[in-house]
């Protein structure tokens, strides 16, 4: 614990020295991170495979490709992001300099999650470094191989005092949260999100909370079901369902339910072959605790497909449940596993009401050929983000902010939004010491003539 | 839970969707404009009763600045509400990618007593513009204004969607037990912590506009009479009860000597030989605050002013010289008409002094040498900054207004208020066709598919030589 305080104090002293502020330094650190990702690609993929049974190409496209993209974007755009932004002046300030300065916050904390353990540390880290901060990195202990790798690699490539890695579980994280930071970005669940925010409140530390929820997926009768189901299958079973923006459950008319099931079954065959367990592209549940939790959600449900499991390897087959009751356990918590419940809805109105009765989700999906219907669903619901006629994809558009609302979180990041999240926008007005005549209007003694002017 | 009924009533109105159409929001905002116009006299009277606010000041901050914000919002609302289309990458070229601005739902605005209309009205403008339902909690300390707001606002705004709650600490604590979708708080850092802790229980995002001690550095090269006037104006406005007032001065011993007669001159010019008789100088808001500020007079030596009159809660415009960092006036935000001068050897010492303390809401630096002003700006951190003047940066609706660290989190004014009370929802509306383009992302994964994905998703660096 003392070591942790010492590490944070050292980061603060390093920040106060000012060396993380020049743009050249920040770009040099980002370039170093880029080298790390390129040189240690094999090790990173191996850690992801050990933690989540993620295959090479899968891990590369989910975790490495995105990181390289963010690095390239940040290095390219940093000079323009960090430049002082002049703003509109009023009559009284016509001859003055009026601008917004983007400044680092200080020492920030990034707490990662286990499901995309590399990218969920790297993407915020890129923004925090780009914004000129010192960063304490706390990877999730649940994905222990990636945590160990991050702890080994970052000091080899980055400034050791400015960007320390702290490892450990709940007691270490609790201790970490008693310390003062200038921003905390946490990715995880809502229950812990509340704990993080309460701890931050003691120091008036601003927070970005990337949480979760049940992301609904509405399938309209009027749509190309084969295409829709292929896209949904891709997003649902990727990473064995352990994706914060995975379509959690389906809402559709009872008349198309069995067609949806057939289409998903066909796609699963296409993706993973006859024996899913032996496909190198299908992941595993991260640990026994989550395995048991997800298997528990199947109790009393109509299993239209899948349901097979193997505790020893934390394998759960891609599973579809039909005619699910809104009151069942599987509809209460975020599934975070390869189980897809279908709840039947007689109309889009019913679906919208159903969605609005629940906590605001991180993502929302709607499939329809009818553009008006899609626009309606967007306008009459709320969610962190959404994609129409596909799943997950809004999270890879670099200029869209990625974050939750309500129970699914607060704040946003990705691309420029990461830079802004970790920056203070300081309002600046620089006046002339002369031209006092103009100021006389505002000084006492006050009079009606002055007011009328 | 005494407020559960009110909150659920507003939530039902929110769910009905009536606050969402632009016409509705414009109509409510225009009603707020009528409130300011028709109740101008009552507002000037109430703030005069509450803290002896000079009518010139009350008109400027409570009416004029509020109307500015209202007009900027009315003029731009349709533009602000529009979906913001964003750049797309190769794979989403044919899709529609945009940011949708959505109201949060039922929001809470807690306002303080020092600018009792402005500090609830300006956030309220943004909250309504963004399409929310709002509960307003004005300060019980400015009790005449509280009464005015509680009685009159309901005559102008839709009572199903906007409500005023009155009361003190107990009532506010009970109110905070309810779930809100956003909380906007202006006040002290210690209460800010309480508000954020309560918000954490519901994962409610917050904006906290807090305070601190705003330093004012005066360099040796400056136009002394102009500096004196600008500093005196900023310090004694509203009898010092301004979150962005210059809290203390840092300058050299020589400058302290030069400034003293100029400060005296400016005070006399503004408030006459006996400021207690000037209609342009305010009073302390309450007895408790009066006692607190008066205690701070035992710091350094009283160079100008120092007189007090408890019956009127009057404290004269006061300058304290040779103040030590350990003196009472340097331990807390003064929030009164007292300006301590702390002597420093030079600019570097002033910057170190500022950086050794919690980050303030504002920093001021006066110098004829623009390099000095820029040095102070670059080597310190604060909510906002004004060179060669005081307070003025917050009158621009195009600048964000907010703190950092102990002085707050979040920002508002102008479009920033609208954005504060909006959820920015990332939306991607894709084509159902062209499924062939998606093939590379589906399993079974192959190196070839990966190569294709890399080509279409990657952001390429432009030549490094163009960068620095």
mmCIF file of N, CA, C and O in Angstrom, chain A residues 72 76 88 105 182 194 197 201-202 205 223 230-231 234 271 281 360 378 381-390 396 399-400 417 424 426-429 431-434 436 439 442-443 445-446, chain B residues 87 89 98-99 102 104 193 196 200-201 204 226 229-230 233 280 359 377 380 382-389 398 400 423 425-426 428 430-433 435 438 441-445 459 462:
data_model
loop_
_atom_site.group_PDB
_atom_site.id
_atom_site.type_symbol
_atom_site.label_atom_id
_atom_site.label_comp_id
_atom_site.label_asym_id
_atom_site.label_seq_id
_atom_site.Cartn_x
_atom_site.Cartn_y
_atom_site.Cartn_z
ATOM 1 N N UNK A 72 -2.444 6.118 -34.482
ATOM 2 C CA UNK A 72 -2.197 6.893 -35.695
ATOM 3 C C UNK A 72 -3.016 8.174 -35.679
ATOM 4 O O UNK A 72 -2.527 9.258 -35.987
ATOM 5 N N UNK A 76 -1.463 11.993 -35.447
ATOM 6 C CA UNK A 76 -1.775 12.859 -36.580
ATOM 7 C C UNK A 76 -2.455 14.144 -36.122
ATOM 8 O O UNK A 76 -2.114 15.242 -36.522
ATOM 9 N N UNK A 88 -15.744 33.194 -30.465
ATOM 10 C CA UNK A 88 -16.441 34.411 -30.887
ATOM 11 C C UNK A 88 -16.364 35.479 -29.802
ATOM 12 O O UNK A 88 -16.587 35.194 -28.625
ATOM 13 N N UNK A 105 -5.022 17.507 -17.109
ATOM 14 C CA UNK A 105 -5.666 17.571 -15.805
ATOM 15 C C UNK A 105 -4.664 17.310 -14.689
ATOM 16 O O UNK A 105 -4.780 17.867 -13.601
ATOM 17 N N UNK A 182 -6.886 13.293 -10.733
ATOM 18 C CA UNK A 182 -7.524 14.436 -11.371
ATOM 19 C C UNK A 182 -8.562 14.023 -12.400
ATOM 20 O O UNK A 182 -9.288 14.875 -12.926
ATOM 21 N N UNK A 194 -20.689 2.804 -9.097
ATOM 22 C CA UNK A 194 -21.169 3.650 -7.992
ATOM 23 C C UNK A 194 -20.089 3.814 -6.923
ATOM 24 O O UNK A 194 -19.895 4.890 -6.363
ATOM 25 N N UNK A 197 -17.439 6.235 -8.242
ATOM 26 C CA UNK A 197 -17.901 7.637 -8.205
ATOM 27 C C UNK A 197 -17.956 8.169 -6.778
ATOM 28 O O UNK A 197 -17.593 9.320 -6.518
ATOM 29 N N UNK A 201 -15.911 11.292 -5.381
ATOM 30 C CA UNK A 201 -16.600 12.451 -4.815
ATOM 31 C C UNK A 201 -15.821 13.050 -3.658
ATOM 32 O O UNK A 201 -15.834 14.255 -3.436
ATOM 33 N N UNK A 202 -15.101 12.193 -2.910
ATOM 34 C CA UNK A 202 -14.369 12.699 -1.741
ATOM 35 C C UNK A 202 -13.293 13.701 -2.153
ATOM 36 O O UNK A 202 -12.917 14.576 -1.390
ATOM 37 N N UNK A 205 -13.171 14.486 -7.782
ATOM 38 C CA UNK A 205 -12.511 14.028 -8.999
ATOM 39 C C UNK A 205 -13.559 13.735 -10.068
ATOM 40 O O UNK A 205 -14.464 12.939 -9.839
ATOM 41 N N UNK A 223 -37.745 -6.713 -42.963
ATOM 42 C CA UNK A 223 -36.300 -6.583 -43.105
ATOM 43 C C UNK A 223 -35.746 -7.865 -43.693
ATOM 44 O O UNK A 223 -36.409 -8.898 -43.710
ATOM 45 N N UNK A 230 -27.387 -12.626 -39.617
ATOM 46 C CA UNK A 230 -25.940 -12.846 -39.720
ATOM 47 C C UNK A 230 -25.199 -11.788 -38.915
ATOM 48 O O UNK A 230 -24.280 -12.076 -38.159
ATOM 49 N N UNK A 231 -25.625 -10.532 -39.083
ATOM 50 C CA UNK A 231 -24.942 -9.447 -38.375
ATOM 51 C C UNK A 231 -25.106 -9.587 -36.868
ATOM 52 O O UNK A 231 -24.173 -9.385 -36.099
ATOM 53 N N UNK A 234 -22.897 -12.395 -35.477
ATOM 54 C CA UNK A 234 -21.514 -11.925 -35.383
ATOM 55 C C UNK A 234 -21.286 -11.145 -34.081
ATOM 56 O O UNK A 234 -20.369 -11.422 -33.311
ATOM 57 N N UNK A 271 -20.197 -19.890 -39.361
ATOM 58 C CA UNK A 271 -19.075 -19.258 -38.659
ATOM 59 C C UNK A 271 -18.187 -20.276 -37.951
ATOM 60 O O UNK A 271 -16.968 -20.191 -38.000
ATOM 61 N N UNK A 281 -12.066 -20.154 -33.608
ATOM 62 C CA UNK A 281 -12.572 -18.784 -33.568
ATOM 63 C C UNK A 281 -13.604 -18.547 -32.483
ATOM 64 O O UNK A 281 -14.127 -17.440 -32.358
ATOM 65 N N UNK A 360 -31.486 2.732 -19.046
ATOM 66 C CA UNK A 360 -30.945 3.090 -20.344
ATOM 67 C C UNK A 360 -29.719 2.234 -20.657
ATOM 68 O O UNK A 360 -28.783 2.176 -19.858
ATOM 69 N N UNK A 378 -35.078 5.519 -32.700
ATOM 70 C CA UNK A 378 -34.019 6.377 -32.170
ATOM 71 C C UNK A 378 -34.638 7.504 -31.359
ATOM 72 O O UNK A 378 -34.229 7.782 -30.225
ATOM 73 N N UNK A 381 -36.409 6.459 -27.860
ATOM 74 C CA UNK A 381 -35.673 5.734 -26.815
ATOM 75 C C UNK A 381 -34.403 6.518 -26.489
ATOM 76 O O UNK A 381 -34.094 7.505 -27.150
ATOM 77 N N UNK A 382 -33.682 6.054 -25.481
ATOM 78 C CA UNK A 382 -32.375 6.635 -25.209
ATOM 79 C C UNK A 382 -31.386 5.516 -24.927
ATOM 80 O O UNK A 382 -31.768 4.456 -24.406
ATOM 81 N N UNK A 383 -30.141 5.704 -25.297
ATOM 82 C CA UNK A 383 -29.099 4.719 -25.027
ATOM 83 C C UNK A 383 -27.766 5.431 -25.173
ATOM 84 O O UNK A 383 -27.697 6.545 -25.693
ATOM 85 N N UNK A 384 -26.684 4.777 -24.724
ATOM 86 C CA UNK A 384 -25.361 5.383 -24.889
ATOM 87 C C UNK A 384 -25.126 5.694 -26.357
ATOM 88 O O UNK A 384 -24.867 6.835 -26.736
ATOM 89 N N UNK A 385 -25.249 4.644 -27.204
ATOM 90 C CA UNK A 385 -25.084 4.819 -28.640
ATOM 91 C C UNK A 385 -25.996 3.822 -29.334
ATOM 92 O O UNK A 385 -26.691 3.051 -28.665
ATOM 93 N N UNK A 386 -26.026 3.843 -30.657
ATOM 94 C CA UNK A 386 -26.855 2.858 -31.341
ATOM 95 C C UNK A 386 -26.370 2.622 -32.764
ATOM 96 O O UNK A 386 -25.654 3.442 -33.341
ATOM 97 N N UNK A 387 -26.749 1.475 -33.285
ATOM 98 C CA UNK A 387 -26.505 1.209 -34.700
ATOM 99 C C UNK A 387 -27.801 0.687 -35.292
ATOM 100 O O UNK A 387 -28.481 -0.154 -34.678
ATOM 101 N N UNK A 388 -28.154 1.190 -36.484
ATOM 102 C CA UNK A 388 -29.322 0.697 -37.190
ATOM 103 C C UNK A 388 -28.861 -0.276 -38.256
ATOM 104 O O UNK A 388 -27.907 -0.006 -38.984
ATOM 105 N N UNK A 389 -29.528 -1.422 -38.349
ATOM 106 C CA UNK A 389 -29.226 -2.427 -39.366
ATOM 107 C C UNK A 389 -27.856 -3.047 -39.236
ATOM 108 O O UNK A 389 -27.292 -3.570 -40.211
ATOM 109 N N UNK A 390 -27.294 -3.028 -38.081
ATOM 110 C CA UNK A 390 -26.050 -3.748 -37.805
ATOM 111 C C UNK A 390 -25.862 -3.706 -36.288
ATOM 112 O O UNK A 390 -26.671 -3.124 -35.576
ATOM 113 N N UNK A 396 -16.847 1.843 -33.801
ATOM 114 C CA UNK A 396 -15.593 1.955 -34.571
ATOM 115 C C UNK A 396 -15.555 3.178 -35.475
ATOM 116 O O UNK A 396 -14.595 3.368 -36.215
ATOM 117 N N UNK A 399 -15.139 9.361 -35.110
ATOM 118 C CA UNK A 399 -15.654 10.652 -34.678
ATOM 119 C C UNK A 399 -16.939 10.579 -33.877
ATOM 120 O O UNK A 399 -17.532 11.608 -33.548
ATOM 121 N N UNK A 400 -17.406 9.355 -33.553
ATOM 122 C CA UNK A 400 -18.578 9.245 -32.696
ATOM 123 C C UNK A 400 -18.122 9.054 -31.253
ATOM 124 O O UNK A 400 -17.244 8.237 -30.982
ATOM 125 N N UNK A 417 -12.561 12.478 -28.516
ATOM 126 C CA UNK A 417 -13.257 12.524 -27.237
ATOM 127 C C UNK A 417 -12.391 12.026 -26.094
ATOM 128 O O UNK A 417 -12.546 12.469 -24.953
ATOM 129 N N UNK A 424 -8.490 19.776 -19.570
ATOM 130 C CA UNK A 424 -9.302 20.853 -19.004
ATOM 131 C C UNK A 424 -9.394 21.948 -20.050
ATOM 132 O O UNK A 424 -8.383 22.398 -20.579
ATOM 133 N N UNK A 426 -9.699 25.466 -20.543
ATOM 134 C CA UNK A 426 -9.557 26.680 -19.735
ATOM 135 C C UNK A 426 -9.927 27.895 -20.563
ATOM 136 O O UNK A 426 -9.346 28.154 -21.621
ATOM 137 N N UNK A 427 -10.915 28.670 -20.056
ATOM 138 C CA UNK A 427 -11.357 29.872 -20.760
ATOM 139 C C UNK A 427 -10.350 30.982 -20.514
ATOM 140 O O UNK A 427 -9.982 31.260 -19.372
ATOM 141 N N UNK A 428 -9.895 31.654 -21.587
ATOM 142 C CA UNK A 428 -8.872 32.694 -21.434
ATOM 143 C C UNK A 428 -9.280 33.980 -22.138
ATOM 144 O O UNK A 428 -9.703 33.957 -23.299
ATOM 145 N N UNK A 429 -9.141 35.076 -21.417
ATOM 146 C CA UNK A 429 -9.390 36.402 -21.983
ATOM 147 C C UNK A 429 -8.174 37.256 -21.660
ATOM 148 O O UNK A 429 -7.803 37.405 -20.508
ATOM 149 N N UNK A 431 -6.721 40.968 -22.083
ATOM 150 C CA UNK A 431 -7.097 42.319 -22.472
ATOM 151 C C UNK A 431 -5.873 43.209 -22.549
ATOM 152 O O UNK A 431 -4.776 42.849 -22.128
ATOM 153 N N UNK A 432 -6.138 44.390 -23.063
ATOM 154 C CA UNK A 432 -5.135 45.439 -23.118
ATOM 155 C C UNK A 432 -5.208 46.173 -21.789
ATOM 156 O O UNK A 432 -6.303 46.362 -21.261
ATOM 157 N N UNK A 433 -4.070 46.614 -21.282
ATOM 158 C CA UNK A 433 -4.152 47.403 -20.057
ATOM 159 C C UNK A 433 -4.573 48.836 -20.349
ATOM 160 O O UNK A 433 -4.909 49.570 -19.454
ATOM 161 N N UNK A 434 -4.547 49.226 -21.620
ATOM 162 C CA UNK A 434 -5.013 50.562 -21.962
ATOM 163 C C UNK A 434 -6.491 50.499 -22.326
ATOM 164 O O UNK A 434 -7.184 49.562 -21.961
ATOM 165 N N UNK A 436 -8.902 52.282 -21.241
ATOM 166 C CA UNK A 436 -9.695 52.266 -20.013
ATOM 167 C C UNK A 436 -11.043 52.968 -20.211
ATOM 168 O O UNK A 436 -11.997 52.713 -19.490
ATOM 169 N N UNK A 439 -13.958 50.787 -20.295
ATOM 170 C CA UNK A 439 -14.310 50.174 -19.022
ATOM 171 C C UNK A 439 -15.111 51.098 -18.123
ATOM 172 O O UNK A 439 -15.864 50.643 -17.261
ATOM 173 N N UNK A 442 -18.714 50.523 -17.009
ATOM 174 C CA UNK A 442 -19.190 49.512 -16.080
ATOM 175 C C UNK A 442 -18.921 49.885 -14.627
ATOM 176 O O UNK A 442 -19.416 49.242 -13.713
ATOM 177 N N UNK A 443 -18.070 50.943 -14.394
ATOM 178 C CA UNK A 443 -17.709 51.267 -13.018
ATOM 179 C C UNK A 443 -18.796 52.071 -12.341
ATOM 180 O O UNK A 443 -19.514 52.839 -12.974
ATOM 181 N N UNK A 445 -19.843 55.336 -9.968
ATOM 182 C CA UNK A 445 -21.265 55.285 -9.598
ATOM 183 C C UNK A 445 -22.140 54.914 -10.794
ATOM 184 O O UNK A 445 -21.912 55.368 -11.904
ATOM 185 N N UNK A 446 -23.146 54.055 -10.539
ATOM 186 C CA UNK A 446 -24.026 53.603 -11.609
ATOM 187 C C UNK A 446 -25.060 54.646 -11.917
ATOM 188 O O UNK A 446 -25.374 55.510 -11.102
ATOM 189 N N UNK B 87 -17.454 12.547 -39.696
ATOM 190 C CA UNK B 87 -16.671 11.884 -40.736
ATOM 191 C C UNK B 87 -16.791 10.382 -40.595
ATOM 192 O O UNK B 87 -16.843 9.859 -39.491
ATOM 193 N N UNK B 89 -15.412 6.351 -41.785
ATOM 194 C CA UNK B 89 -14.258 5.642 -42.309
ATOM 195 C C UNK B 89 -14.702 4.882 -43.566
ATOM 196 O O UNK B 89 -15.848 4.932 -43.959
ATOM 197 N N UNK B 98 -23.955 9.991 -37.041
ATOM 198 C CA UNK B 98 -24.251 11.298 -36.475
ATOM 199 C C UNK B 98 -24.359 11.229 -34.960
ATOM 200 O O UNK B 98 -24.516 10.159 -34.377
ATOM 201 N N UNK B 99 -24.267 12.407 -34.339
ATOM 202 C CA UNK B 99 -24.440 12.513 -32.887
ATOM 203 C C UNK B 99 -25.809 13.126 -32.642
ATOM 204 O O UNK B 99 -26.112 14.220 -33.132
ATOM 205 N N UNK B 102 -29.724 14.426 -26.901
ATOM 206 C CA UNK B 102 -30.954 13.995 -26.233
ATOM 207 C C UNK B 102 -31.022 14.553 -24.822
ATOM 208 O O UNK B 102 -30.007 14.637 -24.141
ATOM 209 N N UNK B 104 -31.627 14.469 -20.827
ATOM 210 C CA UNK B 104 -31.374 13.411 -19.855
ATOM 211 C C UNK B 104 -32.664 12.915 -19.216
ATOM 212 O O UNK B 104 -32.812 11.737 -18.950
ATOM 213 N N UNK B 193 -18.920 17.996 -2.477
ATOM 214 C CA UNK B 193 -18.602 16.592 -2.196
ATOM 215 C C UNK B 193 -19.848 15.830 -1.764
ATOM 216 O O UNK B 193 -20.064 14.688 -2.181
ATOM 217 N N UNK B 196 -22.029 15.212 -4.853
ATOM 218 C CA UNK B 196 -21.498 14.175 -5.745
ATOM 219 C C UNK B 196 -21.624 12.787 -5.120
ATOM 220 O O UNK B 196 -21.910 11.811 -5.816
ATOM 221 N N UNK B 200 -23.640 9.729 -6.747
ATOM 222 C CA UNK B 200 -22.988 8.453 -7.053
ATOM 223 C C UNK B 200 -23.923 7.276 -6.792
ATOM 224 O O UNK B 200 -23.871 6.264 -7.484
ATOM 225 N N UNK B 201 -24.822 7.430 -5.804
ATOM 226 C CA UNK B 201 -25.720 6.310 -5.459
ATOM 227 C C UNK B 201 -26.650 5.976 -6.629
ATOM 228 O O UNK B 201 -27.109 4.842 -6.745
ATOM 229 N N UNK B 204 -25.720 9.391 -11.145
ATOM 230 C CA UNK B 204 -26.192 10.618 -11.764
ATOM 231 C C UNK B 204 -24.998 11.493 -12.111
ATOM 232 O O UNK B 204 -24.204 11.836 -11.232
ATOM 233 N N UNK B 226 -5.034 52.065 -13.925
ATOM 234 C CA UNK B 226 -5.980 51.156 -14.588
ATOM 235 C C UNK B 226 -6.097 49.836 -13.846
ATOM 236 O O UNK B 226 -7.187 49.306 -13.668
ATOM 237 N N UNK B 229 -8.218 50.307 -10.746
ATOM 238 C CA UNK B 229 -9.651 50.393 -11.026
ATOM 239 C C UNK B 229 -10.246 49.026 -11.332
ATOM 240 O O UNK B 229 -11.309 48.656 -10.838
ATOM 241 N N UNK B 230 -9.557 48.268 -12.187
ATOM 242 C CA UNK B 230 -10.101 46.971 -12.593
ATOM 243 C C UNK B 230 -10.159 45.986 -11.424
ATOM 244 O O UNK B 230 -11.103 45.205 -11.294
ATOM 245 N N UNK B 233 -12.917 47.173 -8.977
ATOM 246 C CA UNK B 233 -14.220 46.819 -9.534
ATOM 247 C C UNK B 233 -14.518 45.339 -9.300
ATOM 248 O O UNK B 233 -15.580 44.984 -8.791
ATOM 249 N N UNK B 280 -24.128 52.269 -4.500
ATOM 250 C CA UNK B 280 -23.479 51.317 -5.404
ATOM 251 C C UNK B 280 -22.620 50.290 -4.694
ATOM 252 O O UNK B 280 -21.860 49.565 -5.341
ATOM 253 N N UNK B 359 -6.276 24.394 -7.064
ATOM 254 C CA UNK B 359 -6.508 25.141 -8.290
ATOM 255 C C UNK B 359 -7.793 25.965 -8.186
ATOM 256 O O UNK B 359 -8.850 25.429 -7.857
ATOM 257 N N UNK B 377 -0.163 32.430 -17.379
ATOM 258 C CA UNK B 377 -1.165 31.541 -17.985
ATOM 259 C C UNK B 377 -0.599 30.147 -18.178
ATOM 260 O O UNK B 377 -1.216 29.148 -17.792
ATOM 261 N N UNK B 380 0.439 27.969 -14.804
ATOM 262 C CA UNK B 380 -0.524 27.697 -13.733
ATOM 263 C C UNK B 380 -1.714 26.946 -14.310
ATOM 264 O O UNK B 380 -1.808 26.759 -15.519
ATOM 265 N N UNK B 382 -6.150 26.724 -13.771
ATOM 266 C CA UNK B 382 -7.327 27.275 -13.106
ATOM 267 C C UNK B 382 -8.523 27.015 -13.996
ATOM 268 O O UNK B 382 -8.387 26.633 -15.150
ATOM 269 N N UNK B 383 -9.725 27.252 -13.447
ATOM 270 C CA UNK B 383 -10.928 27.113 -14.264
ATOM 271 C C UNK B 383 -10.815 27.999 -15.488
ATOM 272 O O UNK B 383 -10.878 27.533 -16.620
ATOM 273 N N UNK B 384 -10.646 29.309 -15.243
ATOM 274 C CA UNK B 384 -10.526 30.265 -16.338
ATOM 275 C C UNK B 384 -9.417 31.254 -16.040
ATOM 276 O O UNK B 384 -8.815 31.219 -14.965
ATOM 277 N N UNK B 385 -9.123 32.120 -16.995
ATOM 278 C CA UNK B 385 -8.014 33.050 -16.843
ATOM 279 C C UNK B 385 -8.371 34.381 -17.496
ATOM 280 O O UNK B 385 -8.965 34.404 -18.578
ATOM 281 N N UNK B 386 -8.006 35.471 -16.843
ATOM 282 C CA UNK B 386 -8.198 36.759 -17.485
ATOM 283 C C UNK B 386 -6.934 37.580 -17.308
ATOM 284 O O UNK B 386 -6.452 37.751 -16.171
ATOM 285 N N UNK B 387 -6.376 38.051 -18.405
ATOM 286 C CA UNK B 387 -5.198 38.889 -18.339
ATOM 287 C C UNK B 387 -5.617 40.346 -18.379
ATOM 288 O O UNK B 387 -6.433 40.739 -19.213
ATOM 289 N N UNK B 388 -5.074 41.138 -17.470
ATOM 290 C CA UNK B 388 -5.293 42.580 -17.462
ATOM 291 C C UNK B 388 -6.725 43.006 -17.221
ATOM 292 O O UNK B 388 -7.140 44.098 -17.631
ATOM 293 N N UNK B 389 -7.489 42.185 -16.551
ATOM 294 C CA UNK B 389 -8.816 42.601 -16.106
ATOM 295 C C UNK B 389 -9.329 41.547 -15.134
ATOM 296 O O UNK B 389 -8.668 40.530 -14.910
ATOM 297 N N UNK B 398 -19.366 32.652 -25.456
ATOM 298 C CA UNK B 398 -18.632 31.672 -26.260
ATOM 299 C C UNK B 398 -17.531 30.967 -25.486
ATOM 300 O O UNK B 398 -16.905 30.033 -25.998
ATOM 301 N N UNK B 400 -16.275 28.637 -22.190
ATOM 302 C CA UNK B 400 -16.831 27.726 -21.182
ATOM 303 C C UNK B 400 -16.526 28.258 -19.782
ATOM 304 O O UNK B 400 -15.420 28.754 -19.544
ATOM 305 N N UNK B 423 -27.441 14.434 -23.555
ATOM 306 C CA UNK B 423 -26.633 13.236 -23.765
ATOM 307 C C UNK B 423 -26.293 13.194 -25.246
ATOM 308 O O UNK B 423 -27.180 13.287 -26.089
ATOM 309 N N UNK B 425 -25.526 11.144 -28.097
ATOM 310 C CA UNK B 425 -25.678 9.715 -28.441
ATOM 311 C C UNK B 425 -25.059 9.442 -29.801
ATOM 312 O O UNK B 425 -25.464 10.029 -30.807
ATOM 313 N N UNK B 426 -24.071 8.544 -29.830
ATOM 314 C CA UNK B 426 -23.413 8.184 -31.082
ATOM 315 C C UNK B 426 -24.313 7.251 -31.877
ATOM 316 O O UNK B 426 -24.686 6.185 -31.391
ATOM 317 N N UNK B 428 -25.213 5.229 -35.656
ATOM 318 C CA UNK B 428 -24.786 4.786 -36.979
ATOM 319 C C UNK B 428 -25.966 4.082 -37.631
ATOM 320 O O UNK B 428 -26.483 3.111 -37.096
ATOM 321 N N UNK B 430 -26.967 2.061 -40.761
ATOM 322 C CA UNK B 430 -26.320 1.373 -41.862
ATOM 323 C C UNK B 430 -27.313 0.907 -42.908
ATOM 324 O O UNK B 430 -28.521 0.862 -42.707
ATOM 325 N N UNK B 431 -26.756 0.513 -44.012
ATOM 326 C CA UNK B 431 -27.486 -0.039 -45.126
ATOM 327 C C UNK B 431 -27.715 -1.525 -44.879
ATOM 328 O O UNK B 431 -26.837 -2.217 -44.390
ATOM 329 N N UNK B 432 -28.892 -2.003 -45.229
ATOM 330 C CA UNK B 432 -29.151 -3.422 -45.044
ATOM 331 C C UNK B 432 -28.518 -4.241 -46.168
ATOM 332 O O UNK B 432 -28.277 -5.433 -46.023
ATOM 333 N N UNK B 433 -28.247 -3.579 -47.283
ATOM 334 C CA UNK B 433 -27.677 -4.295 -48.415
ATOM 335 C C UNK B 433 -26.164 -4.324 -48.331
ATOM 336 O O UNK B 433 -25.569 -4.082 -47.292
ATOM 337 N N UNK B 435 -24.125 -6.679 -48.250
ATOM 338 C CA UNK B 435 -23.648 -7.589 -47.209
ATOM 339 C C UNK B 435 -22.279 -8.165 -47.556
ATOM 340 O O UNK B 435 -21.501 -8.521 -46.676
ATOM 341 N N UNK B 438 -19.362 -6.912 -45.733
ATOM 342 C CA UNK B 438 -19.166 -7.319 -44.347
ATOM 343 C C UNK B 438 -18.447 -8.652 -44.221
ATOM 344 O O UNK B 438 -17.969 -9.004 -43.147
ATOM 345 N N UNK B 441 -15.322 -9.669 -42.019
ATOM 346 C CA UNK B 441 -15.284 -9.618 -40.559
ATOM 347 C C UNK B 441 -15.815 -10.885 -39.904
ATOM 348 O O UNK B 441 -15.670 -11.083 -38.698
ATOM 349 N N UNK B 442 -16.487 -11.748 -40.691
ATOM 350 C CA UNK B 442 -17.119 -12.931 -40.106
ATOM 351 C C UNK B 442 -16.159 -14.086 -39.984
ATOM 352 O O UNK B 442 -15.255 -14.255 -40.789
ATOM 353 N N UNK B 443 -16.388 -14.955 -38.942
ATOM 354 C CA UNK B 443 -15.625 -16.207 -38.877
ATOM 355 C C UNK B 443 -16.081 -17.090 -40.030
ATOM 356 O O UNK B 443 -17.160 -16.867 -40.583
ATOM 357 N N UNK B 444 -15.376 -18.152 -40.405
ATOM 358 C CA UNK B 444 -14.052 -18.505 -39.856
ATOM 359 C C UNK B 444 -12.989 -17.477 -40.252
ATOM 360 O O UNK B 444 -12.986 -16.992 -41.383
ATOM 361 N N UNK B 445 -12.127 -17.104 -39.321
ATOM 362 C CA UNK B 445 -11.136 -16.071 -39.557
ATOM 363 C C UNK B 445 -9.967 -16.618 -40.355
ATOM 364 O O UNK B 445 -9.490 -17.720 -40.115
ATOM 365 N N UNK B 459 -6.402 3.580 -39.888
ATOM 366 C CA UNK B 459 -6.160 5.002 -40.057
ATOM 367 C C UNK B 459 -4.676 5.144 -40.353
ATOM 368 O O UNK B 459 -3.845 4.757 -39.538
ATOM 369 N N UNK B 462 -0.123 10.301 -41.874
ATOM 370 C CA UNK B 462 0.440 11.086 -42.977
ATOM 371 C C UNK B 462 1.922 11.246 -42.701
ATOM 372 O O UNK B 462 2.379 10.960 -41.598
#
